[in-house]
């Protein structure tokens, strides 16, 4: 081993199956070249990439965790729960994922209407074309807004309009995070709270209080993604302490989205032993 970053697992990765910009096969090629032992595929509200990822991981000699980043909602804020080792055929999970994808399409129409009302002439058809077969996400809409000349880049679209609470933001109707944890566990999976340090835009207060995280732990949450690029040292320390107090596993994930975000594949890595401890907590 030469570099400290060698090995490990990036447990939070997006592809063109949701709002990442790289195809599944390319992401696994990049994972191999950056020295990862494996990744978790965690596209938003879909399991569509599973078969392609299996084939590509085998070709690259990588280990693979099949998962999703499941949309939940708390007081109007987006809360994301990572579900690993889920059964994609579980009827209740599959039904909720179908519903969430439909909800994303309706919500994208409403967001587009808001942009038009703000004087930015973005077309829903263009958003749908950018998303292709993927569930429509805000990054697809942001790309269409940039194309339409509504902002210089996607970062600016989020900062000015599309971040949670922004003038073009429309929440998804999604289940409470406790229900999300229960559903992922019922499908045989392991639930981990993604980027738990998310903050409300108005007062900058954390959306997820210690009390909420304790409630999630009671519902069977297995881990906290303490090591995420959006977290500063204070947030990381908070979640490490909380994980110790609540007997949760501390995980790391880059939230890689290709060119759609600055996050680099493998910039956050979970050790194999930690992943094994996590997987031993599967529901079902
Ligand atoms: P959605 O699931 O459609 O609500 O979109 C969520 C995705 O939008 C996240 O995974 C990020 O890729 C992106 N996103 C959300 N909030 C922001 C933000 N404030 N700045 C940049 N990207 C964001
Ligand atoms: Zn995303
Ligand atoms: Fe997320
Ligand atoms: Fe993500």
Tab-separated table of C-alpha atoms in Angstrom, residues 108 111-112 114-116 118 120-122 127 130 137-170 201 260:
chain	number	residue	atom	x	y	z
A	108	UNK	CA	-40.422	19.244	-11.506
A	111	UNK	CA	-40.588	24.044	-10.083
A	112	UNK	CA	-40.499	24.882	-13.804
A	114	UNK	CA	-41.915	28.880	-10.558
A	115	UNK	CA	-38.927	29.634	-12.786
A	116	UNK	CA	-41.241	30.854	-15.523
A	118	UNK	CA	-39.590	34.411	-11.993
A	120	UNK	CA	-36.741	32.411	-16.542
A	121	UNK	CA	-38.169	30.616	-19.576
A	122	UNK	CA	-37.193	27.017	-18.894
A	127	UNK	CA	-35.738	19.100	-18.106
A	130	UNK	CA	-31.851	16.019	-19.600
A	137	UNK	CA	-33.890	15.761	-9.632
A	138	UNK	CA	-33.085	19.377	-8.953
A	139	UNK	CA	-29.656	19.101	-10.675
A	140	UNK	CA	-31.439	18.250	-13.956
A	141	UNK	CA	-33.609	21.333	-13.549
A	142	UNK	CA	-30.555	23.436	-12.670
A	143	UNK	CA	-28.842	22.300	-15.877
A	144	UNK	CA	-31.888	23.335	-17.922
A	145	UNK	CA	-31.970	26.728	-16.194
A	146	UNK	CA	-28.318	27.346	-17.073
A	147	UNK	CA	-29.036	26.350	-20.685
A	148	UNK	CA	-31.939	28.794	-20.744
A	149	UNK	CA	-29.598	31.576	-19.612
A	150	UNK	CA	-31.179	31.909	-16.178
A	151	UNK	CA	-27.853	31.683	-14.317
A	152	UNK	CA	-24.144	31.383	-15.063
A	153	UNK	CA	-23.829	27.902	-13.583
A	154	UNK	CA	-25.652	25.273	-11.552
A	155	UNK	CA	-24.155	26.428	-8.272
A	156	UNK	CA	-25.757	29.832	-8.861
A	157	UNK	CA	-29.115	28.225	-9.671
A	158	UNK	CA	-29.096	26.510	-6.267
A	159	UNK	CA	-27.807	29.535	-4.377
A	160	UNK	CA	-30.338	31.942	-5.886
A	161	UNK	CA	-33.398	29.773	-6.503
A	162	UNK	CA	-33.343	26.077	-5.876
A	163	UNK	CA	-31.797	25.308	-2.486
A	164	UNK	CA	-34.277	24.119	0.163
A	165	UNK	CA	-36.414	27.156	1.014
A	166	UNK	CA	-35.372	29.088	-2.123
A	167	UNK	CA	-37.902	30.923	-4.343
A	168	UNK	CA	-38.171	28.085	-6.873
A	169	UNK	CA	-37.954	25.277	-4.318
A	170	UNK	CA	-40.876	22.892	-4.071
A	201	UNK	CA	-31.407	28.011	4.926
A	260	UNK	CA	-22.782	18.001	-11.239
